[in-house]
């Protein structure tokens, strides 16, 4: 069974020869560039290699094919080359040094300045004349959006202002994504995950629109959450317009990509916190579910893609709603949150949704535990979540901190290789 067959069988809840593994195929299943650098040095030992920062917002590092093969990964991603700060990651690379001294490569238009505190400021579209839209604190690992919120006039709020960024995907980008899917499908045996731009309704990482120089509308995070209660008509009007363009994008990608993709990343909107939901089930049904149903219905009508929702936190009580809305895959499976005990999740929902994540806790165990604790948790999660099929191993969200001990990263992959019965365990020191 090759990687593509393994992923396809996993998504159909069918038996596989070993658990499927993803690192780096989506924007929520990756690893900070500094961590990828140290892992690659430990596994492959090429001291001159510089990891590419493929998504600057989270400073995610690329898993190149040599590292992917050494670790036994099964899934690759296809997405738009336009990053969260509006510049492309396919127009050349230049050297950059992270705060911890790690040498990496960043996109050519990754242009930054510094403030008096030494914080790193990044500018939309690489335009240093534009106000910065992201801030990385001195010594930090990733950027937070700098909010640009114009005064809100309740009598003149226009939903069109929050829809500036929603337009049908550029046909050239559609062709580029389809070409990459064709190449991967014909030249490799990896499973393929396709990122669908514009399908995440109310994703709080996207609301501030850090790729835009002067966004209008409701862009402040607090104001957006207030709007879901105080301005529901406004939110619905934004979502209605977003849905129109999302369906058009799906149609174009379905026609061009066809059956070359296996999974489709649809939504990254978080609905849970550490101890519970921060949206009621009724509010999810009113505000979000109709749009999720419409997107999933169109994808399932036109393609074989299985649809992927990412929602952090204690979302146990919303999982039946996600399933009813048509989602096939749940990520990141935050087992450290209230009500997200893996045995319970697998027993209650394992026949109806694929779990993609949950393999090790990135809040405590991976950064602060011992290698033995990491190995034990990985083995336990693979045994529980991988039982009765329908599981893709990944950590609980991205490994963001570059200072996760290398020994713990290696312990994770050793335990994973052992659980899978793979000879690649010998390649991991």
Tab-separated table of C-alpha atoms in Angstrom:
chain	number	residue	atom	x	y	z
A	1	UNK	CA	0.000	0.000	0.000
A	2	UNK	CA	1.560	3.306	-1.018
A	3	UNK	CA	0.941	6.651	0.679
A	4	UNK	CA	-1.895	7.720	-1.610
A	5	UNK	CA	-3.684	4.408	-1.231
A	6	UNK	CA	-3.151	4.627	2.527
A	7	UNK	CA	-4.684	8.090	2.768
A	8	UNK	CA	-7.602	7.203	0.504
A	9	UNK	CA	-8.385	4.078	2.518
A	10	UNK	CA	-8.088	6.068	5.757
A	11	UNK	CA	-10.567	8.653	4.502
A	12	UNK	CA	-12.992	5.829	3.638
A	13	UNK	CA	-12.540	4.326	7.130
A	14	UNK	CA	-11.060	1.181	5.565
A	15	UNK	CA	-8.196	-0.953	6.941
A	16	UNK	CA	-4.655	0.249	6.221
A	17	UNK	CA	-1.265	-1.421	6.528
A	18	UNK	CA	-0.097	1.268	8.966
A	19	UNK	CA	-1.372	4.568	10.289
A	20	UNK	CA	-1.230	7.476	7.844
A	21	UNK	CA	1.013	10.439	8.813
A	22	UNK	CA	0.956	14.112	7.830
A	23	UNK	CA	3.385	16.891	8.627
A	24	UNK	CA	3.322	20.034	6.526
A	25	UNK	CA	0.460	19.305	4.128
A	26	UNK	CA	-1.791	22.031	5.570
A	27	UNK	CA	-1.385	25.344	7.387
A	28	UNK	CA	-2.532	23.694	10.631
A	29	UNK	CA	-0.487	20.465	10.554
A	30	UNK	CA	2.994	21.869	10.241
A	31	UNK	CA	6.017	22.900	12.230
A	32	UNK	CA	7.854	26.168	12.840
A	33	UNK	CA	10.842	26.632	10.557
A	34	UNK	CA	13.319	26.499	13.432
A	35	UNK	CA	11.985	23.146	14.586
A	36	UNK	CA	12.029	21.775	11.025
A	37	UNK	CA	15.649	22.961	10.718
A	38	UNK	CA	16.781	21.134	13.861
A	39	UNK	CA	14.835	18.009	12.957
A	40	UNK	CA	16.334	17.953	9.477
A	41	UNK	CA	19.854	18.458	10.807
A	42	UNK	CA	19.379	15.572	13.226
A	43	UNK	CA	17.886	13.210	10.644
A	44	UNK	CA	19.740	14.099	7.441
A	45	UNK	CA	22.744	16.033	8.701
A	46	UNK	CA	23.081	18.561	5.868
A	47	UNK	CA	24.591	21.546	7.650
A	48	UNK	CA	24.266	23.862	4.640
A	49	UNK	CA	20.547	23.318	4.079
A	50	UNK	CA	18.217	26.248	4.782
A	51	UNK	CA	14.566	25.476	5.423
A	52	UNK	CA	12.071	27.564	3.448
A	53	UNK	CA	9.456	29.533	5.414
A	54	UNK	CA	6.441	28.753	3.253
A	55	UNK	CA	3.857	30.558	5.446
A	56	UNK	CA	5.262	33.652	7.170
A	57	UNK	CA	2.265	34.327	9.443
A	58	UNK	CA	3.045	31.244	11.507
A	59	UNK	CA	6.636	30.972	10.204
A	60	UNK	CA	5.975	27.404	9.060
A	61	UNK	CA	8.862	25.488	7.553
A	62	UNK	CA	8.725	23.368	4.417
A	63	UNK	CA	9.129	19.603	4.640
A	64	UNK	CA	11.192	18.942	1.535
A	65	UNK	CA	10.948	15.592	-0.203
A	66	UNK	CA	14.157	14.157	1.296
A	67	UNK	CA	12.914	14.862	4.831
A	68	UNK	CA	9.418	13.654	3.965
A	69	UNK	CA	10.808	10.336	2.775
A	70	UNK	CA	13.137	9.929	5.739
A	71	UNK	CA	10.257	10.409	8.170
A	72	UNK	CA	7.795	8.249	6.228
A	73	UNK	CA	5.209	11.006	5.666
A	74	UNK	CA	2.180	10.241	3.511
A	75	UNK	CA	0.551	13.544	2.550
A	76	UNK	CA	1.565	16.625	0.575
A	77	UNK	CA	-0.338	19.874	0.217
A	78	UNK	CA	-1.406	22.011	-2.712
A	79	UNK	CA	-2.457	25.589	-2.077
A	80	UNK	CA	-2.353	29.152	-3.288
A	81	UNK	CA	1.138	30.697	-3.425
A	82	UNK	CA	-0.244	33.928	-1.916
A	83	UNK	CA	0.678	34.112	1.769
A	84	UNK	CA	-1.182	35.621	4.710
A	85	UNK	CA	0.708	38.890	4.206
A	86	UNK	CA	-0.246	39.177	0.553
A	87	UNK	CA	3.067	38.352	-1.111
A	88	UNK	CA	3.804	35.108	-2.934
A	89	UNK	CA	6.050	32.268	-1.857
A	90	UNK	CA	6.981	31.195	-5.383
A	91	UNK	CA	8.864	34.249	-6.654
A	92	UNK	CA	12.307	33.602	-5.237
A	93	UNK	CA	13.906	33.227	-1.815
A	94	UNK	CA	16.381	35.167	0.292
A	95	UNK	CA	18.338	34.387	3.469
A	96	UNK	CA	16.926	35.325	6.855
A	97	UNK	CA	17.959	34.584	10.426
A	98	UNK	CA	15.373	33.802	13.114
A	99	UNK	CA	15.640	35.384	16.560
A	100	UNK	CA	17.252	32.202	17.884
A	101	UNK	CA	19.953	32.344	15.215
A	102	UNK	CA	18.507	29.709	12.887
A	103	UNK	CA	19.325	30.429	9.222
A	104	UNK	CA	16.313	30.017	6.926
A	105	UNK	CA	15.010	31.172	3.555
A	106	UNK	CA	12.028	33.521	3.281
A	107	UNK	CA	10.028	34.688	0.240
A	108	UNK	CA	11.624	37.492	-1.755
A	109	UNK	CA	9.002	40.043	-0.645
A	110	UNK	CA	9.210	39.106	3.040
A	111	UNK	CA	10.116	42.682	4.036
A	112	UNK	CA	10.327	43.734	7.661
A	113	UNK	CA	11.242	46.645	9.890
A	114	UNK	CA	11.833	46.811	13.657
A	115	UNK	CA	10.361	49.025	16.346
A	116	UNK	CA	12.058	50.542	19.396
A	117	UNK	CA	11.484	47.352	21.417
A	118	UNK	CA	13.158	45.187	18.803
A	119	UNK	CA	9.871	43.634	17.674
A	120	UNK	CA	9.777	42.551	14.038
A	121	UNK	CA	7.142	44.255	11.873
A	122	UNK	CA	6.072	42.790	8.534
A	123	UNK	CA	4.455	44.753	5.710
A	124	UNK	CA	1.608	43.672	3.400
A	125	UNK	CA	2.637	42.695	-0.123
A	126	UNK	CA	6.211	43.434	0.943
A	127	UNK	CA	5.498	47.159	0.626
A	128	UNK	CA	7.626	48.988	3.203
A	129	UNK	CA	5.656	52.181	2.515
A	130	UNK	CA	2.470	50.527	3.785
A	131	UNK	CA	1.636	50.290	7.489
A	132	UNK	CA	2.879	47.009	9.006
A	133	UNK	CA	0.206	44.328	9.405
A	134	UNK	CA	2.057	41.800	11.570
A	135	UNK	CA	4.222	41.888	14.696
A	136	UNK	CA	6.620	39.260	16.000
A	137	UNK	CA	7.740	40.129	19.554
A	138	UNK	CA	11.487	40.242	20.054
A	139	UNK	CA	12.580	36.684	20.646
A	140	UNK	CA	9.256	35.336	19.340
A	141	UNK	CA	8.436	32.589	16.868
A	142	UNK	CA	5.534	33.845	14.743
A	143	UNK	CA	3.530	36.959	13.861
A	144	UNK	CA	0.305	38.321	15.306
A	145	UNK	CA	-1.862	40.567	13.173
A	146	UNK	CA	-1.686	44.296	13.765
A	147	UNK	CA	-5.321	45.344	13.738
A	148	UNK	CA	-6.384	48.247	11.574
A	149	UNK	CA	-9.910	49.144	12.648
A	150	UNK	CA	-11.574	52.261	11.285
A	151	UNK	CA	-14.243	53.869	13.511
A	152	UNK	CA	-17.485	51.935	13.256
A	153	UNK	CA	-20.557	53.884	12.244
A	154	UNK	CA	-23.487	51.652	13.122
A	155	UNK	CA	-25.789	53.513	10.730
A	156	UNK	CA	-23.517	53.064	7.737
A	157	UNK	CA	-21.931	49.642	8.160
A	158	UNK	CA	-21.592	48.077	4.732
A	159	UNK	CA	-21.069	44.293	4.480
A	160	UNK	CA	-19.227	44.881	1.219
A	161	UNK	CA	-16.366	46.336	3.266
A	162	UNK	CA	-15.795	42.932	4.892
A	163	UNK	CA	-15.959	41.255	1.498
A	164	UNK	CA	-13.158	43.116	-0.268
A	165	UNK	CA	-10.934	40.057	0.053
A	166	UNK	CA	-13.527	37.615	-1.261
A	167	UNK	CA	-13.334	37.242	-5.001
A	168	UNK	CA	-13.203	34.238	-7.301
A	169	UNK	CA	-9.744	32.724	-7.237
A	170	UNK	CA	-7.443	34.144	-9.910
A	171	UNK	CA	-7.638	31.790	-12.922
A	172	UNK	CA	-3.831	31.769	-13.121
A	173	UNK	CA	-3.656	30.503	-9.542
A	174	UNK	CA	-6.330	27.891	-10.284
A	175	UNK	CA	-4.210	26.654	-13.190
A	176	UNK	CA	-1.075	26.700	-11.061
A	177	UNK	CA	-2.714	24.690	-8.260
A	178	UNK	CA	-4.147	22.229	-10.769
A	179	UNK	CA	-0.757	21.846	-12.427
A	180	UNK	CA	0.899	21.078	-9.118
A	181	UNK	CA	-1.828	18.544	-8.280
A	182	UNK	CA	-1.294	16.883	-11.666
A	183	UNK	CA	2.457	16.770	-11.116
A	184	UNK	CA	2.157	15.261	-7.655
A	185	UNK	CA	-0.461	12.756	-8.808
A	186	UNK	CA	1.666	11.565	-11.727
A	187	UNK	CA	5.182	11.806	-10.301
A	188	UNK	CA	4.692	10.784	-6.654
A	189	UNK	CA	2.704	8.310	-4.584
A	190	UNK	CA	1.718	10.782	-1.854
A	191	UNK	CA	-1.828	11.526	-0.810
A	192	UNK	CA	-2.813	15.076	-1.754
A	193	UNK	CA	-4.542	17.688	0.397
A	194	UNK	CA	-5.935	20.739	-1.392
A	195	UNK	CA	-6.406	24.080	0.390
A	196	UNK	CA	-9.603	25.880	-0.681
A	197	UNK	CA	-9.219	29.680	-0.371
A	198	UNK	CA	-12.187	31.681	0.820
A	199	UNK	CA	-14.217	28.876	2.406
A	200	UNK	CA	-13.530	29.614	6.090
A	201	UNK	CA	-16.420	31.674	7.422
A	202	UNK	CA	-15.509	33.949	10.329
A	203	UNK	CA	-11.991	32.558	10.792
A	204	UNK	CA	-10.547	34.962	13.345
A	205	UNK	CA	-7.069	34.691	11.810
A	206	UNK	CA	-8.534	35.992	8.539
A	207	UNK	CA	-10.942	38.650	9.828
A	208	UNK	CA	-8.146	41.265	10.319
A	209	UNK	CA	-7.059	40.664	6.674
A	210	UNK	CA	-3.315	41.103	7.324
A	211	UNK	CA	-2.613	40.847	3.591
A	212	UNK	CA	-4.500	44.103	2.936
A	213	UNK	CA	-2.945	47.522	3.361
A	214	UNK	CA	-6.067	49.411	4.458
A	215	UNK	CA	-8.924	46.979	5.206
A	216	UNK	CA	-12.363	48.372	5.873
A	217	UNK	CA	-15.305	46.894	7.763
A	218	UNK	CA	-15.233	45.071	11.097
A	219	UNK	CA	-11.623	43.974	11.523
A	220	UNK	CA	-11.019	44.124	15.264
A	221	UNK	CA	-11.215	40.650	16.811
A	222	UNK	CA	-13.375	41.757	19.732
A	223	UNK	CA	-15.676	43.749	17.474
A	224	UNK	CA	-16.106	40.743	15.184
A	225	UNK	CA	-17.162	38.499	18.061
A	226	UNK	CA	-19.535	41.240	19.256
A	227	UNK	CA	-20.961	41.370	15.734
A	228	UNK	CA	-21.949	37.696	15.812
A	229	UNK	CA	-24.354	38.604	18.638
A	230	UNK	CA	-25.157	42.281	18.128
A	231	UNK	CA	-25.015	42.440	14.317
A	232	UNK	CA	-26.111	39.001	13.080
A	233	UNK	CA	-27.700	40.437	9.933
A	234	UNK	CA	-24.404	42.053	9.028
A	235	UNK	CA	-22.500	38.787	9.579
A	236	UNK	CA	-25.026	36.859	7.480
A	237	UNK	CA	-24.702	39.418	4.689
A	238	UNK	CA	-20.903	39.010	4.732
A	239	UNK	CA	-21.202	35.216	4.750
A	240	UNK	CA	-23.761	35.246	1.932
A	241	UNK	CA	-21.390	37.152	-0.335
A	242	UNK	CA	-18.454	35.008	0.741
A	243	UNK	CA	-20.426	31.864	-0.078
A	244	UNK	CA	-21.068	33.039	-3.630
A	245	UNK	CA	-17.361	33.379	-4.360
A	246	UNK	CA	-16.450	30.238	-2.389
A	247	UNK	CA	-18.785	28.120	-4.526
A	248	UNK	CA	-17.331	29.648	-7.677
A	249	UNK	CA	-13.809	28.828	-6.492
A	250	UNK	CA	-14.862	25.267	-5.704
A	251	UNK	CA	-16.363	24.899	-9.187
A	252	UNK	CA	-13.190	26.100	-10.886
A	253	UNK	CA	-10.876	23.925	-8.791
A	254	UNK	CA	-13.169	20.910	-9.140
A	255	UNK	CA	-13.031	21.237	-12.917
A	256	UNK	CA	-9.259	21.722	-13.061
A	257	UNK	CA	-8.055	19.436	-10.240
A	258	UNK	CA	-10.685	16.703	-10.471
A	259	UNK	CA	-9.888	13.466	-8.703
A	260	UNK	CA	-6.191	14.244	-8.230
A	261	UNK	CA	-6.799	15.544	-4.705
A	262	UNK	CA	-7.958	13.374	-1.824
A	263	UNK	CA	-8.756	15.862	0.943
A	264	UNK	CA	-9.844	19.507	0.872
A	265	UNK	CA	-9.024	21.941	3.668
A	266	UNK	CA	-12.224	23.969	4.044
A	267	UNK	CA	-12.416	25.727	7.398
A	268	UNK	CA	-10.043	26.859	10.130
A	269	UNK	CA	-12.583	28.724	12.264
A	270	UNK	CA	-12.135	27.894	15.949
A	271	UNK	CA	-15.278	27.235	17.983
A	272	UNK	CA	-13.744	25.945	21.209
A	273	UNK	CA	-11.560	27.143	24.061
A	274	UNK	CA	-9.623	25.115	26.609
A	275	UNK	CA	-12.586	24.473	28.892
A	276	UNK	CA	-15.622	24.637	26.640
A	277	UNK	CA	-17.273	26.085	23.555
A	278	UNK	CA	-17.221	29.808	22.978
A	279	UNK	CA	-20.253	29.581	20.736
A	280	UNK	CA	-23.506	27.876	21.627
A	281	UNK	CA	-24.726	24.971	19.549
A	282	UNK	CA	-27.766	27.012	18.589
A	283	UNK	CA	-25.576	29.918	17.443
A	284	UNK	CA	-23.449	27.541	15.351
A	285	UNK	CA	-26.610	26.212	13.721
A	286	UNK	CA	-27.851	29.722	12.925
A	287	UNK	CA	-24.651	31.476	11.912
A	288	UNK	CA	-22.283	28.891	10.457
A	289	UNK	CA	-23.881	25.556	9.693
A	290	UNK	CA	-25.906	26.625	6.618
A	291	UNK	CA	-22.723	27.871	4.946
A	292	UNK	CA	-20.743	24.783	5.900
A	293	UNK	CA	-23.520	22.612	4.509
A	294	UNK	CA	-23.572	24.543	1.223
A	295	UNK	CA	-19.789	24.300	0.767
A	296	UNK	CA	-19.603	20.622	1.670
A	297	UNK	CA	-22.579	19.792	-0.535
A	298	UNK	CA	-20.958	21.454	-3.553
A	299	UNK	CA	-17.621	19.705	-2.960
A	300	UNK	CA	-19.243	16.295	-2.538
A	301	UNK	CA	-21.428	16.787	-5.598
A	302	UNK	CA	-18.529	17.696	-7.841
A	303	UNK	CA	-15.483	15.872	-6.457
A	304	UNK	CA	-14.302	12.839	-4.454
A	305	UNK	CA	-12.541	15.144	-1.973
A	306	UNK	CA	-13.101	14.572	1.738
A	307	UNK	CA	-13.648	17.846	3.556
A	308	UNK	CA	-11.485	19.001	6.458
A	309	UNK	CA	-12.500	21.267	9.335
A	310	UNK	CA	-10.001	22.601	11.852
A	311	UNK	CA	-11.401	23.773	15.160
A	312	UNK	CA	-9.299	24.009	18.295
A	313	UNK	CA	-10.550	23.510	21.798
A	314	UNK	CA	-13.314	21.655	23.600
A	315	UNK	CA	-15.600	20.997	20.613
A	316	UNK	CA	-16.976	17.593	21.657
A	317	UNK	CA	-20.573	18.834	21.654
A	318	UNK	CA	-20.222	20.348	18.186
A	319	UNK	CA	-18.796	17.257	16.505
A	320	UNK	CA	-22.287	15.877	15.698
A	321	UNK	CA	-23.054	19.240	14.077
A	322	UNK	CA	-19.835	19.114	12.026
A	323	UNK	CA	-20.740	15.626	10.847
A	324	UNK	CA	-24.289	16.695	9.972
A	325	UNK	CA	-22.881	19.710	8.111
A	326	UNK	CA	-21.019	17.285	5.860
A	327	UNK	CA	-17.463	17.417	7.165
A	328	UNK	CA	-15.441	14.229	6.782
A	329	UNK	CA	-12.310	15.146	8.756
A	330	UNK	CA	-11.747	16.843	12.134
A	331	UNK	CA	-8.508	18.516	13.168
A	332	UNK	CA	-6.591	19.168	15.448
A	333	UNK	CA	-8.355	16.836	17.931
A	334	UNK	CA	-7.255	18.783	21.007
A	335	UNK	CA	-7.254	15.969	23.530
A	336	UNK	CA	-5.980	18.331	26.245
A	337	UNK	CA	-9.241	20.317	26.174
A	338	UNK	CA	-12.283	19.540	28.309
A	339	UNK	CA	-14.397	16.642	27.056
A	340	UNK	CA	-11.896	15.662	24.345
A	341	UNK	CA	-10.654	12.401	25.868
A	342	UNK	CA	-9.451	10.307	22.903
A	343	UNK	CA	-11.187	7.061	23.870
A	344	UNK	CA	-14.495	8.904	24.161
A	345	UNK	CA	-14.035	10.666	20.837
A	346	UNK	CA	-13.146	7.469	19.043
A	347	UNK	CA	-16.034	5.528	20.571
A	348	UNK	CA	-18.675	8.178	19.900
A	349	UNK	CA	-17.584	9.593	16.534
A	350	UNK	CA	-14.878	7.376	15.053
A	351	UNK	CA	-17.223	5.717	12.553
A	352	UNK	CA	-18.502	9.027	11.202
A	353	UNK	CA	-15.502	11.354	10.988
A	354	UNK	CA	-11.777	10.932	10.403
A	355	UNK	CA	-9.551	12.251	13.171
A	356	UNK	CA	-6.519	14.081	11.754
A	357	UNK	CA	-4.277	15.131	14.631
A	358	UNK	CA	-4.332	14.472	18.360
A	359	UNK	CA	-1.073	12.492	18.222
A	360	UNK	CA	0.788	14.348	20.949
A	361	UNK	CA	0.074	17.392	23.106
A	362	UNK	CA	1.934	20.487	21.849
A	363	UNK	CA	1.024	22.557	24.914
A	364	UNK	CA	2.769	20.423	27.534
A	365	UNK	CA	4.092	16.993	26.586
A	366	UNK	CA	6.070	17.783	23.452
A	367	UNK	CA	7.736	21.043	24.592
A	368	UNK	CA	8.131	20.253	28.301
A	369	UNK	CA	7.940	16.479	28.750
A	370	UNK	CA	10.734	13.942	28.639
A	371	UNK	CA	11.450	11.870	25.533
A	372	UNK	CA	10.004	8.879	27.368
A	373	UNK	CA	6.773	10.765	28.057
A	374	UNK	CA	6.564	11.811	24.412
A	375	UNK	CA	7.064	8.252	23.190
A	376	UNK	CA	4.462	6.908	25.604
A	377	UNK	CA	1.837	9.465	24.575
A	378	UNK	CA	2.424	8.915	20.854
A	379	UNK	CA	2.136	5.148	21.244
A	380	UNK	CA	-1.058	5.528	23.274
A	381	UNK	CA	-2.708	7.942	20.832
A	382	UNK	CA	-1.868	5.807	17.799
A	383	UNK	CA	-3.335	2.783	19.551
A	384	UNK	CA	-6.555	4.577	20.531
A	385	UNK	CA	-7.231	6.907	17.608
A	386	UNK	CA	-5.841	4.469	15.046
A	387	UNK	CA	-8.096	1.649	16.153
A	388	UNK	CA	-10.927	0.772	13.746
A	389	UNK	CA	-9.240	2.872	11.046
A	390	UNK	CA	-10.040	6.485	10.096
A	391	UNK	CA	-6.997	8.205	11.612
A	392	UNK	CA	-4.210	10.452	10.261
A	393	UNK	CA	-1.404	11.100	12.740
A	394	UNK	CA	-0.360	14.668	13.394
A	395	UNK	CA	0.345	16.695	16.505
A	396	UNK	CA	-2.332	18.809	18.161
A	397	UNK	CA	-1.996	21.822	15.830
A	398	UNK	CA	1.317	23.178	14.540
A	399	UNK	CA	4.530	22.798	16.481
A	400	UNK	CA	5.017	26.531	16.861
A	401	UNK	CA	7.870	26.893	19.317
A	402	UNK	CA	11.319	26.521	17.849
A	403	UNK	CA	12.628	25.510	21.279
A	404	UNK	CA	10.820	22.159	21.448
A	405	UNK	CA	13.729	19.870	22.384
A	406	UNK	CA	15.159	18.064	19.373
A	407	UNK	CA	15.241	14.917	21.487
A	408	UNK	CA	11.467	15.145	21.873
A	409	UNK	CA	10.912	15.611	18.149
A	410	UNK	CA	13.037	12.551	17.495
A	411	UNK	CA	11.239	10.605	20.235
A	412	UNK	CA	7.917	11.400	18.539
A	413	UNK	CA	9.083	10.059	15.196
A	414	UNK	CA	10.789	7.027	16.748
A	415	UNK	CA	7.593	6.088	18.561
A	416	UNK	CA	5.575	6.686	15.423
A	417	UNK	CA	7.900	4.555	13.298
A	418	UNK	CA	7.823	1.791	15.901
A	419	UNK	CA	4.018	1.874	16.004
A	420	UNK	CA	3.933	1.643	12.225
A	421	UNK	CA	6.535	-1.154	12.058
A	422	UNK	CA	8.679	0.880	9.685
A	423	UNK	CA	12.326	0.425	8.862
A	424	UNK	CA	12.686	4.192	8.650
A	425	UNK	CA	13.022	4.067	12.432
A	426	UNK	CA	16.647	3.184	11.742
A	427	UNK	CA	17.159	6.533	10.003
A	428	UNK	CA	16.080	8.471	13.080
A	429	UNK	CA	19.003	8.839	15.497
